[in-house]
CSV table of C-alpha atoms in Angstrom, one decimal:
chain,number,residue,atom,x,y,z
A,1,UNK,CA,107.9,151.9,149.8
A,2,UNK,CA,111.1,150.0,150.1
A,3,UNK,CA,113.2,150.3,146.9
A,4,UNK,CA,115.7,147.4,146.7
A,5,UNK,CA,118.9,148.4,145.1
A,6,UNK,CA,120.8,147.1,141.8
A,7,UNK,CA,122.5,144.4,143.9
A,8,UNK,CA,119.6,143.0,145.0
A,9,UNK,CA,117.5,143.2,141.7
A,10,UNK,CA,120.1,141.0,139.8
A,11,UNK,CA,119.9,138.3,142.9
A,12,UNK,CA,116.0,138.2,142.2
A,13,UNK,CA,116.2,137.8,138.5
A,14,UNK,CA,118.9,135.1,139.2
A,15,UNK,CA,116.5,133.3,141.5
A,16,UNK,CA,113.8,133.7,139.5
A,17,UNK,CA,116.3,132.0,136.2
A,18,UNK,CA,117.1,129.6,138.8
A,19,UNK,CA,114.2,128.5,139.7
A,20,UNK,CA,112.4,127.8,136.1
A,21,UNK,CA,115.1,126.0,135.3
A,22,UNK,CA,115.2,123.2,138.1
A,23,UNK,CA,111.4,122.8,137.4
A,24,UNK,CA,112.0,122.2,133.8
A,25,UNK,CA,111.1,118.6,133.3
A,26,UNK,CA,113.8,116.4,132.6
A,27,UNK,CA,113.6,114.6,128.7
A,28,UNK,CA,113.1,110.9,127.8
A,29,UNK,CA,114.6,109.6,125.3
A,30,UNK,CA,113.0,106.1,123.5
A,31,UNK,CA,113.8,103.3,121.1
A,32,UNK,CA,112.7,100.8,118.9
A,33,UNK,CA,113.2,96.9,119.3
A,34,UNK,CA,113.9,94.4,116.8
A,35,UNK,CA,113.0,90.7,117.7
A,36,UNK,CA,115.2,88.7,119.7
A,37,UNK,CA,116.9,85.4,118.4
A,38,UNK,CA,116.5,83.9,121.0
A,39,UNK,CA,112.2,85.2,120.5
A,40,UNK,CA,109.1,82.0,120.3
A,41,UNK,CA,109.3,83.2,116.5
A,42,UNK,CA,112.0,80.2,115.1
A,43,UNK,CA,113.9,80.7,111.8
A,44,UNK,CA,112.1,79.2,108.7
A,45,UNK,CA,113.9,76.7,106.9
A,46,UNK,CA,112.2,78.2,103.7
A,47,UNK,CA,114.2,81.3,104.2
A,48,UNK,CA,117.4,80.1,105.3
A,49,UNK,CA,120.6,81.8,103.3
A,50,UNK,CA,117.9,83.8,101.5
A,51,UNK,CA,119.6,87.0,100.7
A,52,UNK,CA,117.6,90.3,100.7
A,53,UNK,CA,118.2,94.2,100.3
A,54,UNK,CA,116.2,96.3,102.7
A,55,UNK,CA,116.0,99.3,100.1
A,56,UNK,CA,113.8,102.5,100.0
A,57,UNK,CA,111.7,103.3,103.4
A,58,UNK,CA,109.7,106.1,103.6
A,59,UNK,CA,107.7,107.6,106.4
A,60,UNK,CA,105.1,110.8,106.4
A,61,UNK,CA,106.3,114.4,107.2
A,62,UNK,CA,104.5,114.6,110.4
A,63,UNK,CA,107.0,111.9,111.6
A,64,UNK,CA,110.2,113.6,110.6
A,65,UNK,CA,110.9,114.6,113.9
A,66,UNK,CA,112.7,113.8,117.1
A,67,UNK,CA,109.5,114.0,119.5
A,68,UNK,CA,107.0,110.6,120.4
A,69,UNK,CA,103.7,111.5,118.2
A,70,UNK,CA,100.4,110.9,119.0
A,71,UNK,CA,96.7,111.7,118.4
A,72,UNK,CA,94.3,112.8,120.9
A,73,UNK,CA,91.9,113.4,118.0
A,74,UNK,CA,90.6,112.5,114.6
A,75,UNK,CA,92.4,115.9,113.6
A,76,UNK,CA,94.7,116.8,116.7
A,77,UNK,CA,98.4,115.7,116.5
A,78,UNK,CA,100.4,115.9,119.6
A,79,UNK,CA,104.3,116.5,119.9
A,80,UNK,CA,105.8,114.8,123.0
A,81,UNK,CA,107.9,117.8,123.8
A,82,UNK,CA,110.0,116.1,126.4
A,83,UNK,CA,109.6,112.6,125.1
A,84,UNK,CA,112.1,111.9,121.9
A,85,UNK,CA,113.4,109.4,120.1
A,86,UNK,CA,116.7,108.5,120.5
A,87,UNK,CA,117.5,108.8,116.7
A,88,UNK,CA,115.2,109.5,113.6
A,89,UNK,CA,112.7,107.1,112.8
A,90,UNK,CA,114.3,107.5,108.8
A,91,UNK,CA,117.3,105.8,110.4
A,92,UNK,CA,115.7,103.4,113.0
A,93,UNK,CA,112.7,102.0,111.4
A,94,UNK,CA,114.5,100.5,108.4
A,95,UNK,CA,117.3,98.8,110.7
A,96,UNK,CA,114.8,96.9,112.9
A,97,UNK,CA,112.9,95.9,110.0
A,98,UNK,CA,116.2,94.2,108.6
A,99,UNK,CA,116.9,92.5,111.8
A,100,UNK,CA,113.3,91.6,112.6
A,101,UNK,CA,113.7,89.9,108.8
A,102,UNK,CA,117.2,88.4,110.1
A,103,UNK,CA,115.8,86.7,112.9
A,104,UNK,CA,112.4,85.7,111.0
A,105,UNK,CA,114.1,83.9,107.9
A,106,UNK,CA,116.8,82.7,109.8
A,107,UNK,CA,119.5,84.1,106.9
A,108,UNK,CA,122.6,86.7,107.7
A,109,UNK,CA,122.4,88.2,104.5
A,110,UNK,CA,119.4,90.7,105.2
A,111,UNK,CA,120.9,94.7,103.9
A,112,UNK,CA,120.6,97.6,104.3
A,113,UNK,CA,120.0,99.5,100.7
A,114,UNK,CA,123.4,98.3,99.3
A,115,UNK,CA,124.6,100.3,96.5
A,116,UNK,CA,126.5,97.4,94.9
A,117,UNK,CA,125.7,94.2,93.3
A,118,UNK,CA,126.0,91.4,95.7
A,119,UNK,CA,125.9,87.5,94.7
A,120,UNK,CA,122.8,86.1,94.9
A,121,UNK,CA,121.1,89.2,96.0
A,122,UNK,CA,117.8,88.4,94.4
A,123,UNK,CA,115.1,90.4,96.3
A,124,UNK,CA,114.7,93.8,97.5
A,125,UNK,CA,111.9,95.6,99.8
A,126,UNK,CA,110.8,98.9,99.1
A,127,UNK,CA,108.4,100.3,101.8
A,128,UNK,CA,106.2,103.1,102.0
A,129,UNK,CA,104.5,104.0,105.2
A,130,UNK,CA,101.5,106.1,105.7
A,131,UNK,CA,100.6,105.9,109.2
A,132,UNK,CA,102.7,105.1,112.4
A,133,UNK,CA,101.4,106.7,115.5
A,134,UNK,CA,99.2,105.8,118.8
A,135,UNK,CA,95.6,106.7,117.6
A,136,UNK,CA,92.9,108.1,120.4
A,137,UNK,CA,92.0,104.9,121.2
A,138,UNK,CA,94.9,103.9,123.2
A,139,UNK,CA,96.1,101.7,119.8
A,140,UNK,CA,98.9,101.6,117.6
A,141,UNK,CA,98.3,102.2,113.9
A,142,UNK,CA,101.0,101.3,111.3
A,143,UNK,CA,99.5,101.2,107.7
A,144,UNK,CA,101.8,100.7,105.0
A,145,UNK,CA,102.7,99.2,101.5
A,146,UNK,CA,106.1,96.9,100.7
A,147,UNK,CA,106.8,96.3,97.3
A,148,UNK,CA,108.9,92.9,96.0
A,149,UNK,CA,111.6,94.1,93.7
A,150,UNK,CA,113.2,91.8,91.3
A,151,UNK,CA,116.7,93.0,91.0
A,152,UNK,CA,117.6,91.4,88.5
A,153,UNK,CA,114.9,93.0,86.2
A,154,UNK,CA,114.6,96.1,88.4
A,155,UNK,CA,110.6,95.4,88.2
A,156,UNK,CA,108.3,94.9,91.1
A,157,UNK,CA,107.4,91.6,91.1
A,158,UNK,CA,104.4,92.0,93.9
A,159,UNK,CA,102.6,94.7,96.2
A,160,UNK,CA,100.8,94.4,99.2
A,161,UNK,CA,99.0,97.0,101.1
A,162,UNK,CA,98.4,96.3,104.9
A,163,UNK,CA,97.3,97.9,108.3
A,164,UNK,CA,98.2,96.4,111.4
A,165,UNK,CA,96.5,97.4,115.1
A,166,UNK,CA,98.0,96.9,117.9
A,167,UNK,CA,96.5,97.9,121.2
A,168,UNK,CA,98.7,99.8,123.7
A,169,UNK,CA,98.0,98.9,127.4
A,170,UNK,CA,99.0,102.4,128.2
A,171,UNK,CA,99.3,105.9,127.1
A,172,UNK,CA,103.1,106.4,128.3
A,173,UNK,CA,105.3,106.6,126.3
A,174,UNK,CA,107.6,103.1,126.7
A,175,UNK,CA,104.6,101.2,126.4
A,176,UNK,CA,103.9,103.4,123.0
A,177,UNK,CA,107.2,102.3,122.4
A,178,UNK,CA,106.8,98.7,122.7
A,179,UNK,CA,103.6,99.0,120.8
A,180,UNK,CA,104.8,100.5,117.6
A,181,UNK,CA,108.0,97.7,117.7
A,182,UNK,CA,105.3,94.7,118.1
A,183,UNK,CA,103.8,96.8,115.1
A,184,UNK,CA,106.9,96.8,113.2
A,185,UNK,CA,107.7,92.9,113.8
A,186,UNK,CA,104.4,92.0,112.7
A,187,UNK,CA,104.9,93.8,109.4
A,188,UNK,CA,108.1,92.0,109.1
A,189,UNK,CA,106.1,88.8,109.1
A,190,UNK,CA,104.1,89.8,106.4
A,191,UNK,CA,107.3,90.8,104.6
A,192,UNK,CA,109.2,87.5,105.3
A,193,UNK,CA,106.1,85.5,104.0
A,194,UNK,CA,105.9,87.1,100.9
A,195,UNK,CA,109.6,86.5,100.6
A,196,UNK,CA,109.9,83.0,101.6
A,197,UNK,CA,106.5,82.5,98.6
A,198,UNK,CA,109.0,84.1,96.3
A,199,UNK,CA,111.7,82.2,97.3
A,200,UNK,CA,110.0,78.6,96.5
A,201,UNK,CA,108.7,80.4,93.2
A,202,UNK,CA,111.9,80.6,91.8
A,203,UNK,CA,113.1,77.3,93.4
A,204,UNK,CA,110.2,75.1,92.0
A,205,UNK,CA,111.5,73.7,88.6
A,206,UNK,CA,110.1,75.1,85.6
A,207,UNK,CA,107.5,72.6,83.6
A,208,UNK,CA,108.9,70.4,81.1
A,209,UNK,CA,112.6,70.0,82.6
């Protein structure tokens, strides 16, 4: 039997290190995107110069993380180990919801949870989501509930609960991607709706003036 000396032992186990290292697969990192001006989906008029605060977003635990999320299974959750997102969704979710509601209303004036008073700042949007993930079925799920907060009274002024579905033409990871952003813009909509209703609420001239 051939004994290989010291020398030789450490060149092996460098080899070895070597080796598992090159195969390693290399990470991905992925983005969410907020509608383009320039998108088929023109400003309303009805929400021109309307000033609103972005405030409180919240997302589930499981999606405090920097890996993609799926399920394989009504009670499997998977963790895209080499597949991340480029910065938490706490962070991202909230800014693209703001210029998805930028783009939709047609105003400058959309913010970010500002701590201050701010002229005409009449509206804010509190949102809670439940749900955000590609489901076993090859389809985004994004079920949530945005509250309309007077600020002016500090009350909610309205509450919606909704689920939106969008079907993913893939299981890799930039279409999931693209999926969950359609998701996002179309709970935007909803959100600009009920902001440009509360907008010509308050603009409609009370009876008997």
């Amino acid at each position: 039997m051939t004994r290989l000396s010291p020398a030789s032992l450490i060149l092996a186990a460098l080899t070895l290190a070597v080796a598992g290292c090159s195969s390693t697969p290399a990470t991905h990192f992925y983005s969410l995107a907020s509608i383009a001006p320039d998108a088929p989906e023109s400003p309303r008029p009805a929400g021109q110069g309307l000033a609103v605060a972005v405030g409180t977003v919240t997302l589930p635990a499981y999606l405090d993380r920097p890996q993609v999320v799926t399920r394989p299974g009504v009670y499997a959750v998977h963790l895209a180990e080499f597949d991340r997102w480029s910065e938490p969704l706490q962070d991202m979710v909230p800014r693209v919801i703001a210029e998805n509601l930028s783009v939709l209303l047609g105003s400058d004036q959309i913010y970010l949870s500002p701590r201050r008073r701010l002229p005409g700042l009449a509206h804010q949007i509190d949102i809670a989501i439940d749900r955000f993930d590609l489901d076993d079925q090859d389809r985004v799920v994004l079920a949530a509930r945005w509250d309309l907060v007077e600020r002016s009274r500090d009350e909610v002024a309205s509450s919606r609960r909704i689920t939106i579905i969008e079907p993913a033409a893939d299981r890799s990871y930039e279409t999931i991607a693209a999926a969950m952003s359609k998701a996002l813009a179309l709970l935007s909509r909803d959100i600009a709706d009920g902001l440009q209703a509360a907008a010509a609420t308050r603009a409609k001239p009370a009876r008997g003036s």
